[in-house]
PDB file of C-alpha atoms and ligand atoms in Angstrom:
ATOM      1  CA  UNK A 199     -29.394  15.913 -44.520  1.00 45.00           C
ATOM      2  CA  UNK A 200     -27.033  14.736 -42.003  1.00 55.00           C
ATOM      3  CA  UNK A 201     -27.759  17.219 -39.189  1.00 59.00           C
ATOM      4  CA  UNK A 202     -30.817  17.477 -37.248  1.00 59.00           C
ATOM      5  CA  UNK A 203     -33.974  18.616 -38.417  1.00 60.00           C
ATOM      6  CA  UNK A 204     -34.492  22.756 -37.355  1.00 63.00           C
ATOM      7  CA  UNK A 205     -35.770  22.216 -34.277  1.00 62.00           C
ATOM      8  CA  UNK A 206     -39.400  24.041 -35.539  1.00 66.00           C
ATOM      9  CA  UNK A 207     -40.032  21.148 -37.099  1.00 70.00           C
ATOM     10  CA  UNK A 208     -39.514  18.810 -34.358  1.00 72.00           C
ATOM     11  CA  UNK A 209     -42.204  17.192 -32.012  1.00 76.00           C
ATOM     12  CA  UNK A 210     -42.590  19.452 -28.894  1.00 79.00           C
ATOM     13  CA  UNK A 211     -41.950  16.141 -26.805  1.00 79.00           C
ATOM     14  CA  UNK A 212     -38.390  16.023 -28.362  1.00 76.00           C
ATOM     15  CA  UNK A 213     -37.568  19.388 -28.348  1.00 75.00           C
ATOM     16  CA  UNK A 214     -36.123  19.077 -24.779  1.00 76.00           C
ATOM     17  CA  UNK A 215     -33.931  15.947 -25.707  1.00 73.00           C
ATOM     18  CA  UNK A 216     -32.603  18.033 -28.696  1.00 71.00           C
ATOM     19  CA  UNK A 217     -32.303  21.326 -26.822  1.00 69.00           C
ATOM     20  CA  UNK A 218     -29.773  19.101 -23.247  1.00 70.00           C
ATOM     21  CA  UNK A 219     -28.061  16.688 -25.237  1.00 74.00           C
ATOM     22  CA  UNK A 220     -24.840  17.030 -27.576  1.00 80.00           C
ATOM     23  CA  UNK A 221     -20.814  16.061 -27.450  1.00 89.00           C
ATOM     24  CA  UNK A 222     -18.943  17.426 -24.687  1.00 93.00           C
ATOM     25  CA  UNK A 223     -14.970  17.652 -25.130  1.00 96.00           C
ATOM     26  CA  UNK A 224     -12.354  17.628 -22.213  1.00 98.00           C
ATOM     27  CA  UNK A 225      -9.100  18.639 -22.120  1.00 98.00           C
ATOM     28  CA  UNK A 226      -7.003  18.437 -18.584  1.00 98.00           C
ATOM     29  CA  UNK A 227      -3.630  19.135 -17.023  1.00 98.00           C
ATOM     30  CA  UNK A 228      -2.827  17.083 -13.570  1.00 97.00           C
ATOM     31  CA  UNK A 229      -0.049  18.522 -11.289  1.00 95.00           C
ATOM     32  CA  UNK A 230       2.927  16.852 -12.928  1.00 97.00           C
ATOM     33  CA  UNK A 231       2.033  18.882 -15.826  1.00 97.00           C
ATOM     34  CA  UNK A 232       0.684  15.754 -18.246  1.00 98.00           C
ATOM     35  CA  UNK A 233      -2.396  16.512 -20.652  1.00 98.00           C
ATOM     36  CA  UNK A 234      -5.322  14.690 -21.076  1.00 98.00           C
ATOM     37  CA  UNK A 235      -8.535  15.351 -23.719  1.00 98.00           C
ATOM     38  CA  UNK A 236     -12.036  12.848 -24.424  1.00 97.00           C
ATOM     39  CA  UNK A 237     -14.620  13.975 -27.491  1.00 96.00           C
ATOM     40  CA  UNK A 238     -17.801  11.882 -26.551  1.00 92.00           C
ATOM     41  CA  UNK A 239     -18.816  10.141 -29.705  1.00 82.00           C
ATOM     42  CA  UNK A 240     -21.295  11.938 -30.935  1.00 75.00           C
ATOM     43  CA  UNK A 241     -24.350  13.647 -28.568  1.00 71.00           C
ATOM     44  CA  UNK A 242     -25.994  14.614 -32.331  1.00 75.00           C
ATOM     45  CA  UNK A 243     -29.232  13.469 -32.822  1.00 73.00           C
ATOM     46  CA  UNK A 244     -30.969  12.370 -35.926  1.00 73.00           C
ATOM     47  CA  UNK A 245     -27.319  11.163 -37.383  1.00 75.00           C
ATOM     48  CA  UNK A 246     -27.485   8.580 -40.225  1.00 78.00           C
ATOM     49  CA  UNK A 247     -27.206   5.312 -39.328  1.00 78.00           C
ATOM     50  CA  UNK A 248     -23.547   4.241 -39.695  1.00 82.00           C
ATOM     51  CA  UNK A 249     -22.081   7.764 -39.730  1.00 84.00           C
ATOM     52  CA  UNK A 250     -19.088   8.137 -37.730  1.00 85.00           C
ATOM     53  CA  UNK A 251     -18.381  11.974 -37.257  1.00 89.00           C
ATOM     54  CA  UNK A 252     -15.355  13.510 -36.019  1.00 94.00           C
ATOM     55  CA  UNK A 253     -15.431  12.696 -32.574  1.00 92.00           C
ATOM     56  CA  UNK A 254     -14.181   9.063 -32.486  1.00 91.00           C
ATOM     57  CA  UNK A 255     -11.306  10.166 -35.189  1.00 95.00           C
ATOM     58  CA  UNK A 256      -8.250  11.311 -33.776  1.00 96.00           C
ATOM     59  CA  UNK A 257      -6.961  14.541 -35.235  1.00 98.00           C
ATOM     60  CA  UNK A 258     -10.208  15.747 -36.068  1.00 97.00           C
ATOM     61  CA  UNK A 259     -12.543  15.855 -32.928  1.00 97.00           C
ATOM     62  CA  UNK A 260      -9.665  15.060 -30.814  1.00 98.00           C
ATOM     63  CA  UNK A 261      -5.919  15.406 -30.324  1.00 98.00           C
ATOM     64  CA  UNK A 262      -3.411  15.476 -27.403  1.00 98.00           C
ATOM     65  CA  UNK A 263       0.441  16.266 -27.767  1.00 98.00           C
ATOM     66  CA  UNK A 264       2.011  16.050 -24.545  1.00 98.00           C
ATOM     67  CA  UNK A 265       4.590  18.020 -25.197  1.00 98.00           C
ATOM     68  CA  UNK A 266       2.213  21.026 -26.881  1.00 98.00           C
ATOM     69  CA  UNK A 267      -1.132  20.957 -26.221  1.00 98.00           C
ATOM     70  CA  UNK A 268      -4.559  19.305 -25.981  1.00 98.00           C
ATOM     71  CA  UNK A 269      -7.419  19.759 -28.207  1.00 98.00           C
ATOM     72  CA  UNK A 270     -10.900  19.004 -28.959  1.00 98.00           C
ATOM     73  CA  UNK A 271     -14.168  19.914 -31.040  1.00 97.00           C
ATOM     74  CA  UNK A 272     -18.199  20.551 -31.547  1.00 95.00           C
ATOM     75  CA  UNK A 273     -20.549  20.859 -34.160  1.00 92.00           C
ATOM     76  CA  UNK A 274     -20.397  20.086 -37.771  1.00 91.00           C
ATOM     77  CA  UNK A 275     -18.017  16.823 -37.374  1.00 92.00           C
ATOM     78  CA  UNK A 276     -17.542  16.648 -41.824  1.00 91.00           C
ATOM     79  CA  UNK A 277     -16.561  20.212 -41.559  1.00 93.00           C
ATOM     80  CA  UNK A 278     -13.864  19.434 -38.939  1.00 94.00           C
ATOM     81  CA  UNK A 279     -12.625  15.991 -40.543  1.00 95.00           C
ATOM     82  CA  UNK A 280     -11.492  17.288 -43.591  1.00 94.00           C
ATOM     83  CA  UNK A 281      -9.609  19.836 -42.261  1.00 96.00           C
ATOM     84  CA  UNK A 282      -7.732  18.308 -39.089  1.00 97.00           C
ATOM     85  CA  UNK A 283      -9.176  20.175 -37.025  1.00 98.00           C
ATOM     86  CA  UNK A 284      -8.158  19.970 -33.435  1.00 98.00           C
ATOM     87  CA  UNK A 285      -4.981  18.597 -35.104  1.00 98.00           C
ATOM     88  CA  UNK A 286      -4.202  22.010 -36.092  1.00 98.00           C
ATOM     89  CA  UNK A 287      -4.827  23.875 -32.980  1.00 98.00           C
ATOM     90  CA  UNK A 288      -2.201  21.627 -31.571  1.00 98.00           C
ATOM     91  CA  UNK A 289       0.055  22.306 -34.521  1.00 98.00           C
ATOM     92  CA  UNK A 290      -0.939  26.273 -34.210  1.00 98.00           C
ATOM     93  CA  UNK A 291       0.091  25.819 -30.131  1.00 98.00           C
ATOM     94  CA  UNK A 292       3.315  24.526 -31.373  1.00 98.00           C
ATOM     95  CA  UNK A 293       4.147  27.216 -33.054  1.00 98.00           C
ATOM     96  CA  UNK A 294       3.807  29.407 -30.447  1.00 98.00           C
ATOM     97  CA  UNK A 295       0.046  30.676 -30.747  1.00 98.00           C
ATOM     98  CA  UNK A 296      -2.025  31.000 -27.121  1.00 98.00           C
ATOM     99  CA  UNK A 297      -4.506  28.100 -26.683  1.00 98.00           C
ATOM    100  CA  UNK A 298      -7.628  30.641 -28.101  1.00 98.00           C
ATOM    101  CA  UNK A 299      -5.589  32.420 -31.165  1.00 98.00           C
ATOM    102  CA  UNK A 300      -4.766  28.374 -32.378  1.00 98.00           C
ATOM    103  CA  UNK A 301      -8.874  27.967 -31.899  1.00 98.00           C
ATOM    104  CA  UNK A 302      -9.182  31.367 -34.048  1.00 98.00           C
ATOM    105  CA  UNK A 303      -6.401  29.949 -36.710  1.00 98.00           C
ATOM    106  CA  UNK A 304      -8.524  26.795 -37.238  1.00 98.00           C
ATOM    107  CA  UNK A 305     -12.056  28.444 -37.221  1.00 98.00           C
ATOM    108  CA  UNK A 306     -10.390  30.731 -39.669  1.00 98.00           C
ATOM    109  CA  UNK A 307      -9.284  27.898 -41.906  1.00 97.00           C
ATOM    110  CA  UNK A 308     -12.153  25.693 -41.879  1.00 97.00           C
ATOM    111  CA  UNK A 309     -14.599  29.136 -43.029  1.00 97.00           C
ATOM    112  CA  UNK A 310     -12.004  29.367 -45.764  1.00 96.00           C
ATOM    113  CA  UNK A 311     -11.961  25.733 -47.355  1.00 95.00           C
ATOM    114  CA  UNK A 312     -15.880  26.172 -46.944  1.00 95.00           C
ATOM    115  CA  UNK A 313     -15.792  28.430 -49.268  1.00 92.00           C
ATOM    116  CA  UNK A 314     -15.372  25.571 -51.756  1.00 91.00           C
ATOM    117  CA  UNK A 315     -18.702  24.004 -50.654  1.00 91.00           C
ATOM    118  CA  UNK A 316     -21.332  26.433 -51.604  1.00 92.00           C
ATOM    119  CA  UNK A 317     -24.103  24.162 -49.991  1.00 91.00           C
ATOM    120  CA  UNK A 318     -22.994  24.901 -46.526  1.00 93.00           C
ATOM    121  CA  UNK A 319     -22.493  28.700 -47.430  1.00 94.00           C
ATOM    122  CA  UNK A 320     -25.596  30.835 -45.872  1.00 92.00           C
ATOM    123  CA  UNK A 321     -26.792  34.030 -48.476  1.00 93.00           C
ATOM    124  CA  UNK A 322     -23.931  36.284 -46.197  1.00 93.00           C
ATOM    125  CA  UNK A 323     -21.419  33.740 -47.629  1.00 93.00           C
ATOM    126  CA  UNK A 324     -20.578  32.474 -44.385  1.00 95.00           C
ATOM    127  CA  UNK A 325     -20.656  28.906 -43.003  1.00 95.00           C
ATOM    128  CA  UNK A 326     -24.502  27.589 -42.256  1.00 92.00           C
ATOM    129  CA  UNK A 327     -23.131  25.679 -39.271  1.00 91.00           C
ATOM    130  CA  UNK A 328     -21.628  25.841 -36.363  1.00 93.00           C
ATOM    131  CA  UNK A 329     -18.221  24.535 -34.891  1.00 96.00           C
ATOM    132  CA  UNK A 330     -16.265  25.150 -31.598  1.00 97.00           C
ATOM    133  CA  UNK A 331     -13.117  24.507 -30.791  1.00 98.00           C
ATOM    134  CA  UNK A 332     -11.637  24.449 -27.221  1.00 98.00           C
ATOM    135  CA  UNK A 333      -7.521  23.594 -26.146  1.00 98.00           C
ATOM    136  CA  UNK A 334      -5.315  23.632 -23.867  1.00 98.00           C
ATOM    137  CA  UNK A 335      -1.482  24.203 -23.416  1.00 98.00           C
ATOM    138  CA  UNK A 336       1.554  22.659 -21.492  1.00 98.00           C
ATOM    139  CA  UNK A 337       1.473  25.316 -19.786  1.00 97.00           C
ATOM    140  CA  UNK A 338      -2.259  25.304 -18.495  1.00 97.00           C
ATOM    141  CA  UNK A 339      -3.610  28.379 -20.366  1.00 97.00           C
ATOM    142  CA  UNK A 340      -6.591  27.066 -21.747  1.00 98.00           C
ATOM    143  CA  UNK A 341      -9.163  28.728 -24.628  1.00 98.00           C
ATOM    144  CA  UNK A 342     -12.047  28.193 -27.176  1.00 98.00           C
ATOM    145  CA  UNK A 343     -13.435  29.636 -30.007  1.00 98.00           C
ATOM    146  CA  UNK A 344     -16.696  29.239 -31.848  1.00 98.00           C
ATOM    147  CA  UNK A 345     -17.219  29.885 -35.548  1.00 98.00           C
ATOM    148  CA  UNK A 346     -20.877  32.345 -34.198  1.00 97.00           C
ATOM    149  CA  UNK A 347     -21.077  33.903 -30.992  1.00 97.00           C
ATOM    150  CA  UNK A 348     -23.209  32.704 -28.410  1.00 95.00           C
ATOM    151  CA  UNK A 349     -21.586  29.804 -27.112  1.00 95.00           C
ATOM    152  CA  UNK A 350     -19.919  29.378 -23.541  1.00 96.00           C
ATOM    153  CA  UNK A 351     -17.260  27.025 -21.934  1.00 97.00           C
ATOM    154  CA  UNK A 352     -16.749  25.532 -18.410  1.00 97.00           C
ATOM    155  CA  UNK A 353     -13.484  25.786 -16.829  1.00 98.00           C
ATOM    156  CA  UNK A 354     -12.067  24.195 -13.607  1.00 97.00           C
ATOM    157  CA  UNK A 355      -8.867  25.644 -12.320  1.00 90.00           C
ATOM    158  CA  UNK A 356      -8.603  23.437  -9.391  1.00 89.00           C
ATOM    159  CA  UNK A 357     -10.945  25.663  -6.915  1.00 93.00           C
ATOM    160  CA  UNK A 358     -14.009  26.342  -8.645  1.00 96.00           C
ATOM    161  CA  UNK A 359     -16.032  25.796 -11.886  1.00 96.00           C
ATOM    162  CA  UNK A 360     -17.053  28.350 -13.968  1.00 97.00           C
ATOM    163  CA  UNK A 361     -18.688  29.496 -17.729  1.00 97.00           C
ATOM    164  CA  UNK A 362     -16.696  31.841 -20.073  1.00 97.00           C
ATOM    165  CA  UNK A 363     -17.692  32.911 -22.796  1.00 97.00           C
ATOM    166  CA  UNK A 364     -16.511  31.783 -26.158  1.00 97.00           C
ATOM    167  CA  UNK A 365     -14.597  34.689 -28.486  1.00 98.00           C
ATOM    168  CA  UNK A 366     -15.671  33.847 -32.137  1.00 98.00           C
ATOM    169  CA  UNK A 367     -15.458  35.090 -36.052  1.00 98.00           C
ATOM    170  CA  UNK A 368     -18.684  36.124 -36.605  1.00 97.00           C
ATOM    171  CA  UNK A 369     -22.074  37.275 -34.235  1.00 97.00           C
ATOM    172  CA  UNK A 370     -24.607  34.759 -34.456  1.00 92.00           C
ATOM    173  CA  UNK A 371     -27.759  34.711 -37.426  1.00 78.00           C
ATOM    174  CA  UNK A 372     -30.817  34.690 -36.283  1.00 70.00           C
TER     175      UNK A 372
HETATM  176  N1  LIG B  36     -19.109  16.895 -33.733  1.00 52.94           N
HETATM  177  C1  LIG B  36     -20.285  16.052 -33.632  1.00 52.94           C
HETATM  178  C2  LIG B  36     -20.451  15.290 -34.924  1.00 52.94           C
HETATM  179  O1  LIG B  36     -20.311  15.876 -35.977  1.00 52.94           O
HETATM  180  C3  LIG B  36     -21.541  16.772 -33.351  1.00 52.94           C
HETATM  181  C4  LIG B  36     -21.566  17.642 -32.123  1.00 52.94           C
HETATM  182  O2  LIG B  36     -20.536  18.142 -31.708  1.00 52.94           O
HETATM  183  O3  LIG B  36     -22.645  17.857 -31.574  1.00 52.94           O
HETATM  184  O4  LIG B  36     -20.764  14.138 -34.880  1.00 52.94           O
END
């Protein structure tokens, strides 16, 4: 099992630690118009000693084109690696697509190859994990998408901060 135990199983003293920590992406655009993105290696707890993830690997939980776009990623980090993730938001931004239909386009393509994998299919047929996308264009229009609903994003537009909420494929199991 290479994600965390569910949480009722956990120790009530760790639930906290569980519950606040995780990977945070960035993505940024400074005044000359020049993009930026980080992917924290890993904030998952419980990993396997030795694994790696998709955060440290470029093209998966991270990837920044200058001249396109910025991207970066959350949650299941296998899922994301073997399909280029944020990669392919950039490639989607290329192409034209706004920063959250190239989040869509991914998430979209990622339930699709899961297919494959009936282990990480729930009984709906759908993914049994989570992912998140969030980008960035040239242009500053920024966006994110989650596979299940329920997830929010912080923006900075240069005045204040704020939390949007995510747009996503499917609403959230319970
Ligand atoms: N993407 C991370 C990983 O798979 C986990 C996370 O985003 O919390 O290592």
């Amino acid at each position: 099992n290479w994600f965390p135990p569910k949480s009722e199983r956990l120790a009530d003293e760790l639930k906290p630690y569980i519950a606040s920590y995780g990977t945070i992406n960035c993505v940024a655009i400074d005044a000359k118009g020049d993009l930026a993105g980080v992917t924290t290696t890993s904030g998952l707890a419980f990993k396997l000693s030795g694994r790696v993830g998709d955060s440290p690997i470029i093209g998966a939980g991270l990837y920044v084109d200058n001249e396109v776009g910025a991207a970066g990623s959350t949650g299941r980090g296998e899922a994301n690696i073997l399909n280029c993730g944020s990669f392919s938001v950039v490639e989607f931004m290329r192409r034209g697509l706004s920063p959250e239909q190239a989040c869509l386009e991914a998430l979209k393509r990622i339930v699709k190859t899961t297919a494959y994998q009936p282990h990480l299919l729930g009984a709906d047929g759908r993914p049994n994990f989570g992912l998140s996308f969030y980008a960035l264009d040239k242009k500053g229009a920024y966006g994110s998408a989650s596979i299940y609903s329920g997830h929010t994003f912080a923006v900075h537009d240069g005045a204040a901060n704020r939390l949007v909420d995510s747009p996503y494929l499917f609403p959230r199991r319970d």
